[in-house]
PDB file of C-alpha atoms in Angstrom:
ATOM      1  CA  MET A  35     -39.429 -36.687  -3.224  1.00 42.00           C
ATOM      2  CA  MET A  36     -42.878 -38.202  -2.813  1.00 40.00           C
ATOM      3  CA  THR A  37     -43.422 -41.363  -0.801  1.00 39.00           C
ATOM      4  CA  PRO A  38     -44.682 -44.412  -2.706  1.00 39.00           C
ATOM      5  CA  THR A  39     -47.615 -46.027  -0.914  1.00 37.00           C
ATOM      6  CA  SER A  40     -48.668 -49.079  -2.909  1.00 38.00           C
ATOM      7  CA  HIS A  41     -48.822 -50.833  -6.224  1.00 47.00           C
ATOM      8  CA  ALA A  42     -51.487 -49.428  -8.491  1.00 56.00           C
ATOM      9  CA  GLU A  43     -52.993 -50.188 -11.839  1.00 57.00           C
ATOM     10  CA  VAL A  44     -53.623 -47.648 -14.576  1.00 58.00           C
ATOM     11  CA  ALA A  45     -56.104 -49.075 -17.065  1.00 61.00           C
ATOM     12  CA  GLY A  46     -54.773 -52.509 -16.220  1.00 73.00           C
ATOM     13  CA  TRP A  47     -51.080 -51.547 -16.360  1.00 84.00           C
ATOM     14  CA  PRO A  48     -48.815 -52.078 -13.314  1.00 87.00           C
ATOM     15  CA  ALA A  49     -47.615 -48.973 -11.507  1.00 86.00           C
ATOM     16  CA  VAL A  50     -46.701 -47.499  -8.129  1.00 80.00           C
ATOM     17  CA  ALA A  51     -49.003 -44.910  -6.541  1.00 68.00           C
ATOM     18  CA  PHE A  52     -47.744 -41.801  -4.747  1.00 54.00           C
ATOM     19  CA  PRO A  53     -49.550 -39.444  -2.368  1.00 43.00           C
ATOM     20  CA  GLY A  54     -51.080 -36.535  -4.224  1.00 46.00           C
ATOM     21  CA  GLY A  55     -52.166 -38.690  -7.148  1.00 55.00           C
ATOM     22  CA  ARG A  56     -48.885 -39.083  -9.000  1.00 63.00           C
ATOM     23  CA  ILE A  57     -48.136 -42.456 -10.569  1.00 77.00           C
ATOM     24  CA  ILE A  58     -44.863 -44.032 -11.736  1.00 84.00           C
ATOM     25  CA  PRO A  59     -44.686 -44.846 -14.564  1.00 91.00           C
ATOM     26  CA  ASP A  60     -46.853 -42.491 -16.575  1.00 91.00           C
ATOM     27  CA  TRP A  61     -48.573 -44.972 -18.886  1.00 91.00           C
ATOM     28  CA  GLY A  62     -50.274 -42.119 -20.694  1.00 91.00           C
ATOM     29  CA  VAL A  63     -47.137 -41.225 -22.659  1.00 94.00           C
ATOM     30  CA  VAL A  64     -46.490 -44.665 -24.206  1.00 96.00           C
ATOM     31  CA  THR A  65     -48.471 -44.969 -27.421  1.00 95.00           C
ATOM     32  CA  THR A  66     -47.471 -48.228 -29.134  1.00 97.00           C
ATOM     33  CA  PRO A  67     -47.626 -51.921 -28.214  1.00 96.00           C
ATOM     34  CA  GLN A  68     -43.844 -52.141 -28.411  1.00 97.00           C
ATOM     35  CA  ALA A  69     -43.328 -49.263 -25.968  1.00 97.00           C
ATOM     36  CA  GLN A  70     -45.954 -50.731 -23.667  1.00 96.00           C
ATOM     37  CA  GLU A  71     -44.266 -54.138 -23.728  1.00 95.00           C
ATOM     38  CA  ALA A  72     -40.859 -52.654 -22.922  1.00 96.00           C
ATOM     39  CA  LEU A  73     -42.235 -50.513 -20.105  1.00 96.00           C
ATOM     40  CA  ARG A  74     -44.227 -53.368 -18.606  1.00 94.00           C
ATOM     41  CA  ALA A  75     -41.087 -55.508 -18.453  1.00 93.00           C
ATOM     42  CA  VAL A  76     -39.188 -52.798 -16.581  1.00 92.00           C
ATOM     43  CA  VAL A  77     -42.039 -52.117 -14.155  1.00 91.00           C
ATOM     44  CA  GLU A  78     -42.724 -55.763 -13.362  1.00 91.00           C
ATOM     45  CA  ALA A  79     -39.062 -56.727 -12.949  1.00 86.00           C
ATOM     46  CA  PHE A  80     -37.759 -53.666 -11.207  1.00 82.00           C
ATOM     47  CA  ILE A  81     -39.860 -50.594 -10.463  1.00 83.00           C
ATOM     48  CA  GLY A  82     -42.860 -52.230  -8.799  1.00 81.00           C
ATOM     49  CA  PRO A  83     -41.012 -54.620  -6.489  1.00 81.00           C
ATOM     50  CA  LYS A  84     -38.304 -52.112  -5.529  1.00 77.00           C
ATOM     51  CA  TRP A  85     -40.371 -48.944  -4.972  1.00 77.00           C
ATOM     52  CA  ASP A  86     -43.228 -50.508  -3.061  1.00 74.00           C
ATOM     53  CA  GLY A  87     -43.262 -49.812   0.685  1.00 74.00           C
ATOM     54  CA  LEU A  88     -40.544 -47.160   0.985  1.00 75.00           C
ATOM     55  CA  ASP A  89     -40.781 -45.333   4.295  1.00 81.00           C
ATOM     56  CA  GLU A  90     -40.678 -41.547   4.510  1.00 83.00           C
ATOM     57  CA  THR A  91     -36.999 -41.380   5.457  1.00 89.00           C
ATOM     58  CA  GLU A  92     -35.953 -43.638   2.595  1.00 87.00           C
ATOM     59  CA  SER A  93     -37.993 -41.567   0.187  1.00 83.00           C
ATOM     60  CA  ARG A  94     -36.492 -38.302   1.475  1.00 88.00           C
ATOM     61  CA  ILE A  95     -32.930 -39.602   1.189  1.00 92.00           C
ATOM     62  CA  HIS A  96     -33.572 -40.945  -2.300  1.00 89.00           C
ATOM     63  CA  GLY A  97     -34.882 -37.524  -3.314  1.00 88.00           C
ATOM     64  CA  ILE A  98     -31.813 -35.794  -1.869  1.00 93.00           C
ATOM     65  CA  VAL A  99     -29.514 -38.035  -3.905  1.00 95.00           C
ATOM     66  CA  LEU A 100     -31.431 -37.436  -7.124  1.00 93.00           C
ATOM     67  CA  SER A 101     -31.550 -33.684  -6.472  1.00 93.00           C
ATOM     68  CA  SER A 102     -27.773 -33.636  -6.067  1.00 94.00           C
ATOM     69  CA  TYR A 103     -27.381 -35.338  -9.419  1.00 94.00           C
ATOM     70  CA  ALA A 104     -29.845 -32.901 -10.986  1.00 91.00           C
ATOM     71  CA  LEU A 105     -27.913 -29.912  -9.629  1.00 91.00           C
ATOM     72  CA  SER A 106     -24.323 -31.061 -10.134  1.00 92.00           C
ATOM     73  CA  GLY A 107     -24.319 -34.145 -12.344  1.00 93.00           C
ATOM     74  CA  HIS A 108     -22.667 -36.125  -9.537  1.00 95.00           C
ATOM     75  CA  ALA A 109     -23.575 -38.122  -6.460  1.00 96.00           C
ATOM     76  CA  PRO A 110     -23.399 -36.448  -3.043  1.00 97.00           C
ATOM     77  CA  GLU A 111     -21.119 -37.651  -0.265  1.00 97.00           C
ATOM     78  CA  THR A 112     -22.785 -39.407   2.658  1.00 97.00           C
ATOM     79  CA  ALA A 113     -21.998 -36.438   4.917  1.00 97.00           C
ATOM     80  CA  ASP A 114     -23.806 -34.098   2.523  1.00 97.00           C
ATOM     81  CA  VAL A 115     -26.832 -36.407   2.411  1.00 97.00           C
ATOM     82  CA  ALA A 116     -26.876 -36.531   6.211  1.00 98.00           C
ATOM     83  CA  ALA A 117     -26.698 -32.744   6.506  1.00 97.00           C
ATOM     84  CA  ALA A 118     -29.468 -32.211   3.959  1.00 96.00           C
ATOM     85  CA  ALA A 119     -31.696 -34.744   5.723  1.00 95.00           C
ATOM     86  CA  GLY A 120     -30.894 -33.585   9.266  1.00 96.00           C
ATOM     87  CA  LEU A 121     -29.518 -37.018  10.197  1.00 97.00           C
ATOM     88  CA  GLY A 122     -26.289 -38.317  11.661  1.00 97.00           C
ATOM     89  CA  ILE A 123     -23.793 -39.753   9.193  1.00 96.00           C
ATOM     90  CA  GLY A 124     -24.291 -43.250  10.576  1.00 97.00           C
ATOM     91  CA  GLU A 125     -28.062 -43.061  10.233  1.00 97.00           C
ATOM     92  CA  ALA A 126     -27.821 -41.634   6.717  1.00 97.00           C
ATOM     93  CA  GLY A 127     -25.417 -44.405   5.763  1.00 97.00           C
ATOM     94  CA  SER A 128     -27.868 -46.988   7.067  1.00 97.00           C
ATOM     95  CA  VAL A 129     -30.663 -45.541   4.931  1.00 97.00           C
ATOM     96  CA  LEU A 130     -28.398 -45.500   1.875  1.00 98.00           C
ATOM     97  CA  ARG A 131     -27.682 -49.202   2.429  1.00 97.00           C
ATOM     98  CA  ARG A 132     -31.411 -49.916   2.649  1.00 95.00           C
ATOM     99  CA  LEU A 133     -31.937 -48.083  -0.620  1.00 94.00           C
ATOM    100  CA  SER A 134     -29.090 -50.068  -2.143  1.00 95.00           C
ATOM    101  CA  ALA A 135     -30.740 -53.298  -1.001  1.00 92.00           C
ATOM    102  CA  ARG A 136     -33.870 -52.119  -2.813  1.00 89.00           C
ATOM    103  CA  ASP A 137     -31.703 -51.479  -5.896  1.00 92.00           C
ATOM    104  CA  LEU A 138     -32.617 -47.806  -5.943  1.00 90.00           C
ATOM    105  CA  LEU A 139     -28.987 -46.788  -5.418  1.00 94.00           C
ATOM    106  CA  ILE A 140     -25.639 -48.313  -6.340  1.00 97.00           C
ATOM    107  CA  LEU A 141     -22.995 -48.165  -3.594  1.00 97.00           C
ATOM    108  CA  ASP A 142     -19.337 -49.132  -3.819  1.00 96.00           C
ATOM    109  CA  ILE A 143     -17.600 -51.336  -1.273  1.00 94.00           C
ATOM    110  CA  ALA A 144     -16.857 -48.287   0.886  1.00 94.00           C
ATOM    111  CA  GLY A 145     -20.522 -47.234   0.902  1.00 94.00           C
ATOM    112  CA  ARG A 146     -20.089 -44.289  -1.475  1.00 96.00           C
ATOM    113  CA  ILE A 147     -22.901 -43.618  -3.932  1.00 97.00           C
ATOM    114  CA  ARG A 148     -21.989 -44.691  -7.453  1.00 97.00           C
ATOM    115  CA  GLY A 149     -25.381 -44.352  -9.075  1.00 97.00           C
ATOM    116  CA  ALA A 150     -29.068 -43.553  -8.677  1.00 96.00           C
ATOM    117  CA  TYR A 151     -31.250 -44.376 -11.670  1.00 95.00           C
ATOM    118  CA  PRO A 152     -31.077 -42.717 -14.176  1.00 96.00           C
ATOM    119  CA  PHE A 153     -27.592 -41.435 -13.239  1.00 97.00           C
ATOM    120  CA  THR A 154     -24.266 -43.193 -12.776  1.00 97.00           C
ATOM    121  CA  GLU A 155     -20.731 -42.350 -11.676  1.00 94.00           C
ATOM    122  CA  GLY A 156     -19.377 -45.485 -13.354  1.00 92.00           C
ATOM    123  CA  PRO A 157     -18.179 -46.165 -16.894  1.00 94.00           C
ATOM    124  CA  THR A 158     -21.033 -45.789 -19.351  1.00 96.00           C
ATOM    125  CA  GLU A 159     -21.760 -45.418 -23.059  1.00 96.00           C
ATOM    126  CA  HIS A 160     -24.369 -42.764 -22.357  1.00 98.00           C
ATOM    127  CA  HIS A 161     -23.775 -39.112 -21.439  1.00 98.00           C
ATOM    128  CA  VAL A 162     -26.394 -36.393 -21.075  1.00 98.00           C
ATOM    129  CA  GLU A 163     -25.688 -32.660 -21.436  1.00 96.00           C
ATOM    130  CA  ALA A 164     -27.852 -29.574 -20.873  1.00 91.00           C
ATOM    131  CA  GLY A 165     -26.160 -26.200 -20.709  1.00 83.00           C
ATOM    132  CA  GLY A 166     -23.597 -26.543 -17.929  1.00 85.00           C
ATOM    133  CA  PHE A 167     -25.092 -29.821 -16.747  1.00 89.00           C
ATOM    134  CA  GLY A 168     -23.495 -33.130 -17.632  1.00 95.00           C
ATOM    135  CA  ALA A 169     -23.958 -36.624 -16.228  1.00 97.00           C
ATOM    136  CA  GLY A 170     -23.554 -40.262 -17.133  1.00 97.00           C
ATOM    137  CA  ALA A 171     -26.718 -42.309 -17.548  1.00 98.00           C
ATOM    138  CA  MET A 172     -27.172 -45.969 -16.658  1.00 97.00           C
ATOM    139  CA  CYS A 173     -28.635 -46.999 -20.030  1.00 97.00           C
ATOM    140  CA  ALA A 174     -30.217 -45.781 -23.248  1.00 98.00           C
ATOM    141  CA  ILE A 175     -33.711 -45.580 -21.738  1.00 98.00           C
ATOM    142  CA  ASP A 176     -32.407 -43.737 -18.671  1.00 97.00           C
ATOM    143  CA  ALA A 177     -30.542 -41.250 -20.864  1.00 98.00           C
ATOM    144  CA  LEU A 178     -33.712 -40.560 -22.826  1.00 98.00           C
ATOM    145  CA  GLY A 179     -35.648 -39.948 -19.595  1.00 97.00           C
ATOM    146  CA  VAL A 180     -33.304 -37.366 -18.095  1.00 97.00           C
ATOM    147  CA  GLY A 181     -34.664 -34.442 -20.116  1.00 96.00           C
ATOM    148  CA  ALA A 182     -38.235 -34.988 -18.923  1.00 96.00           C
ATOM    149  CA  MET A 183     -36.954 -35.462 -15.366  1.00 94.00           C
ATOM    150  CA  LEU A 184     -35.099 -32.132 -15.459  1.00 93.00           C
ATOM    151  CA  GLU A 185     -37.697 -30.452 -17.709  1.00 93.00           C
ATOM    152  CA  ARG A 186     -34.856 -29.303 -19.943  1.00 94.00           C
ATOM    153  CA  ASP A 187     -33.841 -29.993 -23.511  1.00 96.00           C
ATOM    154  CA  VAL A 188     -30.795 -32.245 -23.488  1.00 97.00           C
ATOM    155  CA  THR A 189     -28.173 -33.698 -25.788  1.00 98.00           C
ATOM    156  CA  ILE A 190     -27.433 -37.392 -25.407  1.00 98.00           C
ATOM    157  CA  ARG A 191     -24.076 -38.630 -26.642  1.00 98.00           C
ATOM    158  CA  SER A 192     -23.699 -42.375 -26.929  1.00 98.00           C
ATOM    159  CA  ALA A 193     -22.459 -45.060 -29.336  1.00 98.00           C
ATOM    160  CA  CYS A 194     -23.839 -47.902 -31.400  1.00 98.00           C
ATOM    161  CA  ARG A 195     -23.508 -51.116 -29.390  1.00 96.00           C
ATOM    162  CA  GLN A 196     -22.563 -53.012 -32.564  1.00 95.00           C
ATOM    163  CA  CYS A 197     -20.034 -50.746 -34.313  1.00 97.00           C
ATOM    164  CA  ALA A 198     -19.233 -48.066 -31.675  1.00 97.00           C
ATOM    165  CA  ARG A 199     -20.111 -45.206 -34.041  1.00 98.00           C
ATOM    166  CA  PRO A 200     -20.785 -42.016 -32.052  1.00 98.00           C
ATOM    167  CA  LEU A 201     -24.475 -41.104 -31.814  1.00 98.00           C
ATOM    168  CA  ALA A 202     -26.014 -37.734 -30.911  1.00 98.00           C
ATOM    169  CA  ILE A 203     -29.636 -37.187 -29.894  1.00 98.00           C
ATOM    170  CA  HIS A 204     -31.046 -33.708 -29.242  1.00 98.00           C
ATOM    171  CA  THR A 205     -34.439 -33.200 -27.617  1.00 98.00           C
ATOM    172  CA  ARG A 206     -36.961 -30.357 -27.560  1.00 97.00           C
ATOM    173  CA  SER A 207     -40.153 -29.495 -25.648  1.00 97.00           C
ATOM    174  CA  GLN A 208     -38.322 -29.811 -22.298  1.00 95.00           C
ATOM    175  CA  GLY A 209     -36.965 -33.239 -23.120  1.00 96.00           C
ATOM    176  CA  ARG A 210     -40.310 -34.641 -24.230  1.00 96.00           C
ATOM    177  CA  ALA A 211     -39.739 -34.812 -28.003  1.00 98.00           C
ATOM    178  CA  LEU A 212     -36.932 -35.601 -30.402  1.00 98.00           C
ATOM    179  CA  ASP A 213     -35.156 -32.857 -32.308  1.00 98.00           C
ATOM    180  CA  GLN A 214     -31.989 -33.470 -34.330  1.00 97.00           C
ATOM    181  CA  VAL A 215     -30.667 -37.031 -34.410  1.00 98.00           C
ATOM    182  CA  GLU A 216     -27.394 -38.256 -35.920  1.00 98.00           C
ATOM    183  CA  PRO A 217     -27.489 -40.714 -37.580  1.00 98.00           C
ATOM    184  CA  SER A 218     -31.153 -40.558 -38.499  1.00 97.00           C
ATOM    185  CA  GLY A 219     -31.928 -44.285 -38.194  1.00 97.00           C
ATOM    186  CA  ILE A 220     -31.107 -44.843 -34.505  1.00 98.00           C
ATOM    187  CA  VAL A 221     -33.077 -47.639 -32.828  1.00 98.00           C
ATOM    188  CA  VAL A 222     -33.041 -49.075 -29.308  1.00 98.00           C
ATOM    189  CA  TRP A 223     -32.977 -52.627 -28.003  1.00 96.00           C
ATOM    190  CA  SER A 224     -34.805 -52.965 -24.678  1.00 96.00           C
ATOM    191  CA  GLY A 225     -33.702 -56.215 -23.067  1.00 93.00           C
ATOM    192  CA  HIS A 226     -35.780 -57.834 -20.351  1.00 89.00           C
ATOM    193  CA  ARG A 227     -33.279 -59.769 -18.208  1.00 87.00           C
ATOM    194  CA  TYR A 228     -33.080 -58.663 -14.553  1.00 89.00           C
ATOM    195  CA  ALA A 229     -30.604 -60.585 -12.395  1.00 89.00           C
ATOM    196  CA  ALA A 230     -28.816 -60.552  -9.031  1.00 89.00           C
ATOM    197  CA  SER A 231     -31.184 -57.839  -7.720  1.00 89.00           C
ATOM    198  CA  CYS A 232     -29.249 -55.220  -9.676  1.00 92.00           C
ATOM    199  CA  ALA A 233     -30.636 -53.490 -12.747  1.00 93.00           C
ATOM    200  CA  ALA A 234     -27.343 -51.647 -13.310  1.00 94.00           C
ATOM    201  CA  SER A 235     -25.489 -54.893 -14.034  1.00 93.00           C
ATOM    202  CA  SER A 236     -28.290 -56.713 -15.856  1.00 93.00           C
ATOM    203  CA  LEU A 237     -31.329 -54.844 -17.182  1.00 91.00           C
ATOM    204  CA  CYS A 238     -29.477 -51.583 -17.844  1.00 93.00           C
ATOM    205  CA  ILE A 239     -26.722 -53.091 -19.965  1.00 92.00           C
ATOM    206  CA  LEU A 240     -29.420 -54.490 -22.257  1.00 92.00           C
ATOM    207  CA  GLN A 241     -30.975 -51.080 -23.031  1.00 95.00           C
ATOM    208  CA  ALA A 242     -28.754 -49.984 -25.912  1.00 96.00           C
ATOM    209  CA  PHE A 243     -28.628 -47.693 -28.940  1.00 98.00           C
ATOM    210  CA  PHE A 244     -27.858 -48.939 -32.454  1.00 98.00           C
ATOM    211  CA  CYS A 245     -27.105 -46.990 -35.654  1.00 98.00           C
ATOM    212  CA  ASP A 246     -29.974 -48.697 -37.436  1.00 98.00           C
ATOM    213  CA  ASP A 247     -31.924 -51.927 -37.674  1.00 98.00           C
ATOM    214  CA  VAL A 248     -29.161 -53.647 -39.641  1.00 98.00           C
ATOM    215  CA  HIS A 249     -26.687 -53.195 -36.792  1.00 96.00           C
ATOM    216  CA  LEU A 250     -29.272 -54.242 -34.223  1.00 95.00           C
ATOM    217  CA  GLU A 251     -30.002 -57.457 -36.113  1.00 93.00           C
ATOM    218  CA  THR A 252     -26.290 -58.128 -36.605  1.00 94.00           C
ATOM    219  CA  TRP A 253     -25.777 -57.828 -32.852  1.00 92.00           C
ATOM    220  CA  ARG A 254     -28.757 -60.058 -32.102  1.00 90.00           C
ATOM    221  CA  ALA A 255     -27.529 -62.663 -34.598  1.00 89.00           C
ATOM    222  CA  SER A 256     -24.164 -62.808 -32.815  1.00 84.00           C
ATOM    223  CA  GLY A 257     -25.605 -65.404 -30.440  1.00 71.00           C
ATOM    224  CA  SER A 258     -25.510 -63.283 -27.311  1.00 64.00           C
ATOM    225  CA  VAL A 259     -27.903 -64.528 -24.631  1.00 58.00           C
ATOM    226  CA  ALA A 260     -28.535 -60.863 -23.873  1.00 58.00           C
ATOM    227  CA  ALA A 261     -30.207 -60.439 -27.260  1.00 61.00           C
ATOM    228  CA  GLU A 262     -32.696 -63.273 -26.847  1.00 70.00           C
ATOM    229  CA  GLU A 263     -35.418 -61.582 -24.804  1.00 86.00           C
ATOM    230  CA  GLY A 264     -36.488 -58.011 -25.375  1.00 93.00           C
ATOM    231  CA  VAL A 265     -38.155 -55.650 -27.797  1.00 96.00           C
ATOM    232  CA  ARG A 266     -36.943 -53.412 -30.603  1.00 97.00           C
ATOM    233  CA  LEU A 267     -37.997 -49.792 -30.153  1.00 98.00           C
ATOM    234  CA  SER A 268     -37.859 -46.864 -32.489  1.00 98.00           C
ATOM    235  CA  LEU A 269     -36.082 -43.899 -30.959  1.00 98.00           C
ATOM    236  CA  SER A 270     -39.401 -42.107 -30.390  1.00 98.00           C
ATOM    237  CA  GLU A 271     -40.816 -45.205 -28.641  1.00 98.00           C
ATOM    238  CA  ALA A 272     -37.738 -45.434 -26.423  1.00 98.00           C
ATOM    239  CA  LEU A 273     -38.116 -41.754 -25.538  1.00 98.00           C
ATOM    240  CA  GLU A 274     -41.702 -42.477 -24.490  1.00 98.00           C
ATOM    241  CA  VAL A 275     -40.513 -45.259 -22.169  1.00 98.00           C
ATOM    242  CA  GLY A 276     -37.861 -42.993 -20.629  1.00 98.00           C
ATOM    243  CA  ARG A 277     -40.411 -40.202 -20.159  1.00 97.00           C
ATOM    244  CA  ALA A 278     -42.899 -42.591 -18.578  1.00 96.00           C
ATOM    245  CA  ILE A 279     -40.394 -43.707 -15.944  1.00 94.00           C
ATOM    246  CA  PHE A 280     -38.563 -40.494 -15.142  1.00 93.00           C
ATOM    247  CA  GLY A 281     -40.982 -37.714 -16.098  1.00 93.00           C
ATOM    248  CA  PRO A 282     -42.969 -38.139 -12.845  1.00 89.00           C
ATOM    249  CA  MET A 283     -39.705 -37.795 -10.876  1.00 87.00           C
ATOM    250  CA  ARG A 284     -39.242 -34.122 -11.765  1.00 84.00           C
ATOM    251  CA  MET A 285     -36.290 -32.475 -10.028  1.00 75.00           C
ATOM    252  CA  GLU A 286     -35.444 -28.859  -9.261  1.00 58.00           C
ATOM    253  CA  TRP A 287     -32.837 -27.535 -11.689  1.00 55.00           C
ATOM    254  CA  PRO A 288     -31.066 -24.156 -11.650  1.00 52.00           C
ATOM    255  CA  SER A 289     -32.375 -21.643 -14.174  1.00 49.00           C
TER     256      SER A 289
END
C-alpha cells in the first residue's frame, strides 16, 4: 500500500497525494455535477482528514488488511497482520488501534478487525461476489467500488432501502462499467452526514440503493433526518464515485 503524503488538489478538487503520482480519489472518472458533489462530500468529510499524514507502518498495515480482504473476503486476525508486517502482536495491535482512531478500520471491543472500507464483517445490505470471492461491503458506493479495486467483474447483491426488494448489479470491463442490472431503474442516494468520527455508522448507512426514483422519493418524504442532506445519483454516477475512491487502491487478487 502506498503512503499518503499530503492533501492535494486536482483541478481544484480535494484529494490526497501518494508517492509515485497516484491520487485518491481519481477525479478523472466522475463526469457529472451530481457525481462530483457526492464525491466532494465524501472526500471533505472523511477521506482527506483521515488519510492525511499516515506513517509508513500505518500504511503498510492498512494495505495488509485490505489485501487479506481481497484474497479471502474476510479480515485477518491480529496475529496474521503482525506476521505479515514483521511486527510483534502488541505492536501490530497498537497500529490497528491508530488506524481505527483515523476511521480507516473498524475494530470490535476486543480489538478484532470488523471492517476496512470498502469491506465489512458486520451485518450489511450489500454483498459483492466475483468467482469464488465474496465479501460484505460497507455501503452502496463501497460495493460499487470493489470491482475496480480488485480489477475484476463483480456481482453486487443488495436490496431497495424502501421496499427491501432484492437488487442485482453486474459489472464489466474489470468492474469499471455496468452490465446487467435488475431492476433496470436502480438509483442511489448519497447522504452527506458524517458523525462520531465513524463513517461506518453515519456516512455509510446513508449510501443506499433504491428500486427507482419513486421509492427514493417515498423514503425521503418519510421525514427521516438522514434523507435531508445528500444527492441522488444514477447507478452509473454512483459507480463513478465508487471507482474514483477505490480504483486507485488496486489490490492483488488470485487469478
